[in-house]
Short mmCIF file of C-alpha atoms and ligand atoms in Angstrom, two decimals:
data_model
loop_
_atom_site.label_atom_id
_atom_site.label_comp_id
_atom_site.label_asym_id
_atom_site.label_seq_id
_atom_site.Cartn_x
_atom_site.Cartn_y
_atom_site.Cartn_z
CA UNK A 30 -10.43 -26.62 -12.72
CA UNK A 31 -9.29 -26.05 -16.26
CA UNK A 32 -7.86 -22.75 -17.49
CA UNK A 33 -10.11 -20.05 -18.87
CA UNK A 34 -12.75 -17.50 -17.96
CA UNK A 35 -14.41 -19.92 -15.51
CA UNK A 36 -11.61 -19.58 -12.96
CA UNK A 37 -9.96 -16.72 -11.10
CA UNK A 38 -7.85 -16.05 -8.03
CA UNK A 39 -8.69 -15.23 -4.42
CA UNK A 40 -6.42 -14.44 -1.46
CA UNK A 41 -6.74 -17.17 1.17
CA UNK A 42 -3.79 -16.53 3.49
CA UNK A 43 -1.40 -13.76 4.46
CA UNK A 44 1.68 -13.18 6.56
CA UNK A 45 4.44 -10.69 7.30
CA UNK A 46 7.93 -10.41 8.77
CA UNK A 47 10.05 -7.56 10.09
CA UNK A 48 13.64 -7.80 11.31
CA UNK A 49 13.92 -7.34 15.09
CA UNK A 50 16.18 -4.25 15.08
CA UNK A 51 14.01 -1.13 15.30
CA UNK A 52 15.78 2.05 14.20
CA UNK A 53 14.17 5.25 15.50
CA UNK A 54 14.57 8.73 14.02
CA UNK A 55 16.65 9.48 17.09
CA UNK A 56 19.00 6.67 16.06
CA UNK A 57 19.21 8.20 12.56
CA UNK A 58 20.37 11.52 14.02
CA UNK A 59 23.63 9.77 14.99
CA UNK A 60 24.41 9.27 11.27
CA UNK A 61 24.08 12.84 9.95
CA UNK A 62 22.60 16.25 10.65
CA UNK A 63 18.82 15.72 10.88
CA UNK A 64 16.04 15.61 13.46
CA UNK A 65 13.04 13.52 14.47
CA UNK A 66 10.74 16.49 13.73
CA UNK A 67 12.13 17.00 10.21
CA UNK A 68 11.82 13.33 9.28
CA UNK A 69 8.29 12.99 10.69
CA UNK A 70 7.10 16.20 9.05
CA UNK A 71 8.60 15.43 5.62
CA UNK A 72 7.86 11.70 5.46
CA UNK A 73 5.55 10.48 8.27
CA UNK A 74 8.22 7.94 9.29
CA UNK A 75 8.91 7.40 13.01
CA UNK A 76 10.72 4.05 12.92
CA UNK A 77 11.89 1.39 10.50
CA UNK A 78 13.29 -2.14 10.90
CA UNK A 79 16.84 -2.86 9.75
CA UNK A 80 18.30 -6.26 8.85
CA UNK A 81 21.76 -4.90 8.04
CA UNK A 82 23.81 -1.72 8.16
CA UNK A 83 25.30 0.42 10.93
CA UNK A 84 22.59 -0.31 13.52
CA UNK A 85 22.78 -4.09 13.26
CA UNK A 86 25.36 -6.06 15.27
CA UNK A 87 28.11 -7.79 13.28
CA UNK A 88 26.84 -11.24 14.26
CA UNK A 89 23.37 -10.44 12.89
CA UNK A 90 24.41 -9.06 9.48
CA UNK A 91 23.16 -10.99 6.43
CA UNK A 92 25.24 -14.14 5.88
CA UNK A 93 27.65 -14.70 3.02
CA UNK A 94 25.41 -17.49 1.77
CA UNK A 95 21.93 -16.04 2.05
CA UNK A 96 18.92 -18.10 2.90
CA UNK A 97 20.59 -19.91 5.77
CA UNK A 98 20.92 -17.11 8.30
CA UNK A 99 19.27 -14.05 9.76
CA UNK A 100 18.81 -10.76 7.98
CA UNK A 101 18.64 -11.77 4.33
CA UNK A 102 15.82 -11.09 1.89
CA UNK A 103 15.25 -14.86 1.74
CA UNK A 104 14.96 -15.14 5.52
CA UNK A 105 12.28 -12.46 5.67
CA UNK A 106 10.46 -13.96 2.69
CA UNK A 107 10.52 -17.41 4.30
CA UNK A 108 9.04 -16.13 7.55
CA UNK A 109 6.24 -14.18 5.84
CA UNK A 110 5.59 -17.01 3.37
CA UNK A 111 5.41 -19.64 6.09
CA UNK A 112 2.81 -17.59 7.96
CA UNK A 113 0.72 -17.07 4.82
CA UNK A 114 0.77 -20.80 3.98
CA UNK A 115 -0.25 -21.73 7.54
CA UNK A 116 -3.12 -19.29 7.48
CA UNK A 117 -4.34 -20.66 4.16
CA UNK A 118 -4.12 -24.16 5.68
CA UNK A 119 -1.70 -25.43 3.02
CA UNK A 120 1.97 -26.36 2.75
CA UNK A 121 4.69 -25.68 0.21
CA UNK A 122 3.85 -28.99 -1.43
CA UNK A 123 0.49 -27.49 -2.43
CA UNK A 124 2.06 -24.46 -4.16
CA UNK A 125 2.42 -24.50 -7.95
CA UNK A 126 4.48 -21.31 -8.18
CA UNK A 127 6.40 -18.95 -5.90
CA UNK A 128 6.64 -15.35 -7.13
CA UNK A 129 9.14 -13.38 -5.05
CA UNK A 130 8.97 -9.65 -5.70
CA UNK A 131 12.22 -7.97 -4.69
CA UNK A 132 14.58 -5.25 -5.81
CA UNK A 133 17.19 -6.31 -3.22
CA UNK A 134 17.90 -9.97 -4.05
CA UNK A 135 20.45 -11.78 -1.90
CA UNK A 136 22.72 -12.74 -4.78
CA UNK A 137 23.29 -11.81 -8.42
CA UNK A 138 22.83 -15.49 -9.27
CA UNK A 139 20.59 -17.39 -8.61
CA UNK A 140 17.19 -15.82 -7.95
CA UNK A 141 16.42 -15.43 -4.24
CA UNK A 142 13.20 -17.39 -4.79
CA UNK A 143 15.30 -20.59 -5.12
CA UNK A 144 16.41 -20.51 -1.46
CA UNK A 145 12.90 -19.53 -0.34
CA UNK A 146 11.38 -22.33 -2.37
CA UNK A 147 13.73 -24.89 -0.78
CA UNK A 148 13.03 -23.68 2.77
CA UNK A 149 9.26 -23.78 2.27
CA UNK A 150 9.25 -27.10 0.41
CA UNK A 151 7.54 -25.63 -2.64
CA UNK A 152 6.69 -28.27 -5.19
CA UNK A 153 6.23 -26.01 -8.23
CA UNK A 154 8.29 -23.33 -9.94
CA UNK A 155 9.85 -20.21 -8.46
CA UNK A 156 10.91 -16.87 -9.85
CA UNK A 157 11.95 -13.39 -8.77
CA UNK A 158 10.14 -10.35 -10.09
CA UNK A 159 11.81 -6.93 -9.94
CA UNK A 160 9.61 -3.91 -10.61
CA UNK A 161 11.07 -1.94 -7.67
CA UNK A 162 8.42 -0.46 -5.37
CA UNK A 163 5.63 -1.31 -7.82
CA UNK A 164 6.77 -4.95 -7.57
CA UNK A 165 4.07 -6.44 -5.38
CA UNK A 166 1.24 -5.11 -7.55
CA UNK A 167 3.03 -6.32 -10.69
CA UNK A 168 3.30 -9.66 -8.88
CA UNK A 169 -0.36 -9.71 -7.89
CA UNK A 170 -1.47 -9.22 -11.50
CA UNK A 171 1.03 -11.84 -12.72
CA UNK A 172 0.05 -14.37 -10.05
CA UNK A 173 -3.70 -13.89 -10.51
CA UNK A 174 -3.31 -14.26 -14.27
CA UNK A 175 -1.33 -17.48 -13.87
CA UNK A 176 -3.96 -18.85 -11.48
CA UNK A 177 -6.57 -18.08 -14.15
CA UNK A 178 -4.33 -19.88 -16.67
CA UNK A 179 -4.21 -23.11 -14.70
CA UNK A 180 -1.89 -22.94 -11.65
CA UNK A 181 -4.03 -23.85 -8.63
CA UNK A 182 -2.07 -22.04 -5.97
CA UNK A 183 0.60 -19.28 -6.02
CA UNK A 184 2.60 -17.96 -3.09
CA UNK A 185 3.26 -14.26 -3.73
CA UNK A 186 5.86 -12.56 -1.55
CA UNK A 187 7.26 -9.02 -1.45
CA UNK A 188 10.56 -9.04 0.48
CA UNK A 189 13.40 -6.54 0.77
CA UNK A 190 16.61 -5.78 2.60
CA UNK A 191 17.00 -2.25 1.26
CA UNK A 192 19.52 -1.47 4.00
CA UNK A 193 22.07 -3.37 1.91
CA UNK A 194 21.75 -0.77 -0.86
CA UNK A 195 21.22 2.30 1.31
CA UNK A 196 23.88 5.01 1.32
CA UNK A 197 23.98 5.76 5.06
CA UNK A 198 26.05 8.88 4.41
CA UNK A 199 23.30 10.49 2.29
CA UNK A 200 20.94 12.40 4.54
CA UNK A 201 18.55 13.18 1.68
CA UNK A 202 17.21 9.62 1.55
CA UNK A 203 18.88 7.19 4.02
CA UNK A 204 16.16 7.79 6.65
CA UNK A 205 13.43 6.61 4.27
CA UNK A 206 14.26 2.94 3.82
CA UNK A 207 13.55 -0.17 5.88
CA UNK A 208 13.46 -3.95 5.55
CA UNK A 209 10.60 -6.44 5.74
CA UNK A 210 8.37 -8.89 3.89
CA UNK A 211 4.69 -9.54 3.27
CA UNK A 212 3.10 -12.54 1.60
CA UNK A 213 -0.25 -13.78 0.32
CA UNK A 214 -1.51 -17.12 -0.96
CA UNK A 215 -3.62 -16.93 -4.13
CA UNK A 216 -5.90 -19.87 -4.90
CA UNK A 217 -8.14 -20.74 -7.80
CA UNK A 218 -11.85 -20.11 -7.30
CA UNK A 219 -14.73 -20.66 -9.71
CA UNK A 220 -15.92 -17.54 -11.54
CA UNK A 221 -14.00 -14.43 -12.55
CA UNK A 222 -12.02 -14.17 -9.29
CA UNK A 223 -11.05 -11.12 -7.27
CA UNK A 224 -8.84 -9.15 -9.67
CA UNK A 225 -11.37 -6.70 -11.11
CA UNK A 226 -9.12 -4.24 -12.93
CA UNK A 227 -5.44 -3.38 -13.20
CA UNK A 228 -2.81 -1.20 -14.81
CA UNK A 229 0.95 -1.74 -15.12
CA UNK A 230 3.38 0.81 -16.50
CA UNK A 231 6.96 1.99 -16.81
CA UNK A 232 8.78 5.04 -18.17
CA UNK A 233 12.32 3.80 -18.71
CA UNK A 234 13.58 7.26 -19.63
CA UNK A 235 13.43 8.11 -15.91
CA UNK A 236 15.99 5.58 -14.62
CA UNK A 237 18.26 8.42 -13.39
CA UNK A 238 15.67 9.58 -10.83
CA UNK A 239 16.33 6.65 -8.50
CA UNK A 240 18.94 3.93 -8.83
CA UNK A 241 21.62 1.90 -7.05
CA UNK A 242 24.53 0.58 -9.12
CA UNK A 243 26.32 -2.74 -8.50
CA UNK A 244 29.34 -1.88 -6.37
CA UNK A 245 28.26 1.76 -6.05
CA UNK A 246 27.75 3.76 -2.85
CA UNK A 247 24.05 2.85 -2.64
CA UNK A 248 20.76 4.49 -3.49
CA UNK A 249 20.81 7.82 -5.34
CA UNK A 250 17.55 9.71 -5.63
CA UNK A 251 16.16 13.01 -6.92
CA UNK A 252 13.59 13.25 -4.14
CA UNK A 253 11.46 16.19 -5.22
CA UNK A 254 11.21 14.99 -8.81
CA UNK A 255 10.26 11.47 -7.65
CA UNK A 256 7.68 12.98 -5.30
CA UNK A 257 5.98 15.03 -8.04
CA UNK A 258 5.90 12.23 -10.56
CA UNK A 259 4.85 9.62 -7.97
CA UNK A 260 1.67 11.51 -7.14
CA UNK A 261 0.81 11.99 -10.80
CA UNK A 262 1.44 8.43 -12.03
CA UNK A 263 -0.21 6.81 -9.02
CA UNK A 264 -3.39 8.87 -9.43
CA UNK A 265 -3.54 8.24 -13.20
CA UNK A 266 -2.92 4.52 -12.78
CA UNK A 267 -5.46 4.13 -9.96
CA UNK A 268 -8.11 5.94 -12.00
CA UNK A 269 -7.43 3.64 -14.95
CA UNK A 270 -7.79 0.52 -12.78
CA UNK A 271 -11.03 1.81 -11.24
CA UNK A 272 -12.38 2.57 -14.70
CA UNK A 273 -11.42 -0.88 -16.01
CA UNK A 274 -13.02 -2.50 -12.96
CA UNK A 275 -16.14 -0.35 -13.51
CA UNK A 276 -15.91 0.74 -9.89
CA UNK A 277 -16.48 4.24 -8.48
CA UNK A 278 -13.95 5.63 -6.03
CA UNK A 279 -16.70 5.83 -3.37
CA UNK A 280 -17.00 2.02 -3.53
CA UNK A 281 -13.38 1.52 -2.44
CA UNK A 282 -13.34 0.30 1.18
CA UNK A 283 -9.55 0.37 1.59
CA UNK A 284 -6.77 2.13 -0.30
CA UNK A 285 -3.39 0.41 0.04
CA UNK A 286 -0.77 2.70 -1.50
CA UNK A 287 2.96 2.08 -1.70
CA UNK A 288 4.34 3.31 1.62
CA UNK A 289 7.01 5.76 0.50
CA UNK A 290 5.98 8.99 2.19
CA UNK A 291 2.75 9.79 4.06
CA UNK A 292 2.54 13.11 2.19
CA UNK A 293 2.48 11.23 -1.15
CA UNK A 294 -0.15 8.81 0.20
CA UNK A 295 -2.36 11.67 1.42
CA UNK A 296 -1.94 13.66 -1.81
CA UNK A 297 -2.93 10.65 -3.92
CA UNK A 298 -5.99 9.91 -1.75
CA UNK A 299 -7.05 13.57 -1.88
CA UNK A 300 -6.75 13.73 -5.66
CA UNK A 301 -8.68 10.49 -6.09
CA UNK A 302 -11.42 11.83 -3.79
CA UNK A 303 -10.83 9.09 -1.19
CA UNK A 304 -11.25 9.98 2.49
CA UNK A 305 -7.89 9.65 4.28
CA UNK A 306 -9.47 7.30 6.87
CA UNK A 307 -9.57 4.67 4.11
CA UNK A 308 -5.79 4.66 3.66
CA UNK A 309 -3.95 1.60 4.98
CA UNK A 310 -0.73 2.92 6.47
CA UNK A 311 2.22 1.35 8.25
CA UNK A 312 4.81 3.86 7.09
CA UNK A 313 5.29 5.33 10.58
CA UNK A 314 6.51 1.88 11.68
CA UNK A 315 8.28 0.50 8.57
CA UNK A 316 9.55 3.34 6.39
CA UNK A 317 9.75 2.54 2.69
CA UNK A 318 10.17 -1.22 2.24
CA UNK A 319 9.70 -1.21 -1.57
CA UNK A 320 8.05 -4.46 -2.75
CA UNK A 321 7.17 -5.36 0.84
CA UNK A 322 5.31 -2.14 1.61
CA UNK A 323 1.92 -2.88 0.06
CA UNK A 324 1.62 -6.42 1.49
CA UNK A 325 2.80 -5.19 4.92
CA UNK A 326 0.04 -2.54 4.91
CA UNK A 327 -2.53 -4.99 3.52
CA UNK A 328 -1.72 -7.66 6.11
CA UNK A 329 -1.79 -5.08 8.90
CA UNK A 330 -5.27 -3.94 7.78
CA UNK A 331 -6.53 -7.53 7.53
CA UNK A 332 -5.26 -8.32 11.03
CA UNK A 333 -6.83 -5.15 12.40
CA UNK A 334 -10.23 -6.30 11.10
CA UNK A 335 -10.43 -3.50 8.52
CA UNK A 336 -11.37 -5.91 5.71
CA UNK A 337 -14.65 -7.82 5.30
CA UNK A 338 -15.61 -10.29 2.58
CA UNK A 339 -16.67 -8.41 -0.53
CA UNK A 340 -14.79 -5.21 0.33
CA UNK A 341 -13.10 -3.53 -2.62
CA UNK A 342 -9.41 -2.80 -2.14
CA UNK A 343 -7.42 -0.40 -4.34
CA UNK A 344 -3.68 -1.08 -4.43
CA UNK A 345 -1.36 1.42 -6.10
CA UNK A 346 2.39 1.77 -6.20
CA UNK A 347 5.24 3.47 -8.02
CA UNK A 348 8.96 3.01 -7.93
CA UNK A 349 12.36 3.18 -9.54
CA UNK A 350 12.35 2.58 -13.24
CA UNK A 351 10.09 4.52 -13.15
CA UNK A 352 7.46 1.85 -12.67
CA UNK A 353 3.87 2.08 -11.51
CA UNK A 354 1.06 -0.40 -10.95
CA UNK A 355 -2.44 -0.47 -9.55
CA UNK A 356 -5.19 -3.03 -9.08
CA UNK A 357 -8.74 -3.26 -7.80
CA UNK A 358 -9.19 -6.40 -5.74
CA UNK A 359 -12.29 -7.88 -4.10
CA UNK A 360 -11.44 -9.19 -0.63
CA UNK A 361 -12.73 -12.65 0.29
CA UNK A 362 -13.08 -15.83 -1.73
CA UNK A 363 -16.22 -15.20 -3.83
C1 COA B 403 13.02 12.76 0.38
C2 COA B 403 11.93 13.74 0.75
C3 COA B 403 11.24 13.31 2.04
C4 COA B 403 12.61 15.10 1.02
O1 COA B 403 11.62 16.03 1.36
P1 COA B 403 11.58 17.44 0.61
O2 COA B 403 10.49 18.19 1.24
O3 COA B 403 11.47 17.20 -0.86
O4 COA B 403 12.96 18.04 1.00
P2 COA B 403 14.07 18.68 0.02
O5 COA B 403 14.83 17.60 -0.66
O6 COA B 403 13.42 19.74 -0.82
O7 COA B 403 15.00 19.39 1.09
C5 COA B 403 14.53 20.50 1.84
C6 COA B 403 15.65 20.98 2.73
O8 COA B 403 15.91 19.99 3.75
C7 COA B 403 17.28 19.63 3.74
N1 COA B 403 17.39 18.21 4.08
C8 COA B 403 17.53 17.14 3.26
N2 COA B 403 17.57 16.02 3.97
C9 COA B 403 17.46 16.36 5.27
C10 COA B 403 17.45 15.64 6.46
N3 COA B 403 17.54 14.29 6.50
N4 COA B 403 17.30 16.32 7.62
C11 COA B 403 17.18 17.65 7.63
N5 COA B 403 17.20 18.41 6.53
C12 COA B 403 17.34 17.77 5.35
C13 COA B 403 17.76 19.92 2.35
O9 COA B 403 19.16 20.15 2.34
C14 COA B 403 16.97 21.17 2.00
O10 COA B 403 17.61 22.26 2.59
P3 COA B 403 17.68 23.68 1.80
O11 COA B 403 16.25 24.09 1.62
O12 COA B 403 18.44 24.54 2.75
O13 COA B 403 18.38 23.37 0.52
C15 COA B 403 10.91 13.90 -0.38
O14 COA B 403 11.48 14.56 -1.48
C16 COA B 403 10.35 12.59 -0.84
O15 COA B 403 9.77 11.83 -0.08
N6 COA B 403 10.48 12.29 -2.15
C17 COA B 403 9.97 11.06 -2.70
C18 COA B 403 10.83 9.93 -2.27
C19 COA B 403 10.26 8.60 -2.62
O16 COA B 403 9.09 8.39 -2.58
N7 COA B 403 11.15 7.70 -2.92
C20 COA B 403 10.84 6.33 -3.12
C21 COA B 403 10.31 6.06 -4.45
S1 COA B 403 9.78 4.41 -4.49
#
C-alpha cells in the first residue's frame, strides 16, 4: 500500500512481561514505616514486580551490559515484543520500525531499542521514545502515523525498570513503582485505520513536580500536586480525543488509563461519566510501571476477553514533564 489517507494502522498482536520477583506491601513495610492498609487505601496497589533493588538477589540484578541478562529494560521489552510478534504471526524481519517507549533506558548511550532490535531480529529502524508515563500513548500516535505514512509494520513496546531510579528510602513514593513491559504490533490496513482521535501535550514548567536526576538519589515527587493535576489534564485530554474522534463517552467500551493510583483512575472515570466497570486495571498487581502501564492493562483486558472487534477503547495517560496523552482506538482490524 502506498502512503496516504487510504491506509491506517490496526493492532494485530500483543504481549507482556513482568519480572518474577513479586514485592508485596508487607515486603515494603521492611523498608520504612508504612502499612499494607495505608498503601492499599491511598493507591490501590497490593503488589508490584521488581527487576532490581533491595528485594532482588545480587545474581539477578540488571547486568552491566544490558540486553544480555535478566532484569534490564531491554530484557523485559524483548520478552513482551517476542510474544506480540508471535501472536501477530510475524517475525522481526517483517518489522519496519521498533518504537521503544521508556523513561528508564538501560544506558545513556545508545538507545535501549538497539539491543531489543538485535535480539528480535528487526529488519527496520529502531528508536526510544521518552514521554514518561504518557509514553505509550505518545508512541501509539507516532507508530500509527508512521504506518499511515508508509511503514507496513511497527512493533511498539512500553518497557521500564523504574526500580533502578526509585529512592527506596523515600516512603512518600517508593511503594508506587514497579517494573514490566507491554507490546503491540501495528500493521497497515486499508481505510482510515483504528486511531480515531488523539491528543498529546506537555507543560514543561512543571518539571519539578516529578524527576530523577542522573546520579541523584532517585525519584522525587510532589505527590498531592501531581495527583490534582493528573486528574485535570487526563480528563481534559480524554475529552479532546473523544471530541476529535466524534465519539460520545457512552460509546467507549473500555477505558485504559495510566495505572498510577486507583483513586486517580476512578476520579477520571467519574468526571468523564464512564462507569467504573469499564476501567481496565492491573494496578493492584503491577503498581505504576510508567510507559508499560497502559499496554499491560490493555493486554490483560484483551486476554480476559474484554475486547471484541469494533469496540472503542479510550487510552489516557499523564506523567513527569508534565506530559499527557490520550487516544481513541477501534479494536480489531477493520
Ligand atoms: C503518593 C500518594 C499515594 C500519597 O497519598 P496522599 O493521600 O496524597 O498522602 P499525603 O502525601 O498527603 O500524606 C498523607 C500522610 O501520610 C503520610 N505518609 C506518606 N507516605 C506514607 C507511607 N508510605 N505510609 C504511611 N504514611 C505515609 C504522610 O507523612 C502524611 O502524614 P501527615 O498527614 O501526618 O503529614 C498520592 O499523593 C499520589 O498517588 N499522588 C500521585 C502520584 C502519581 O500519580 N505519580 C506518578 C505520576 S506518573
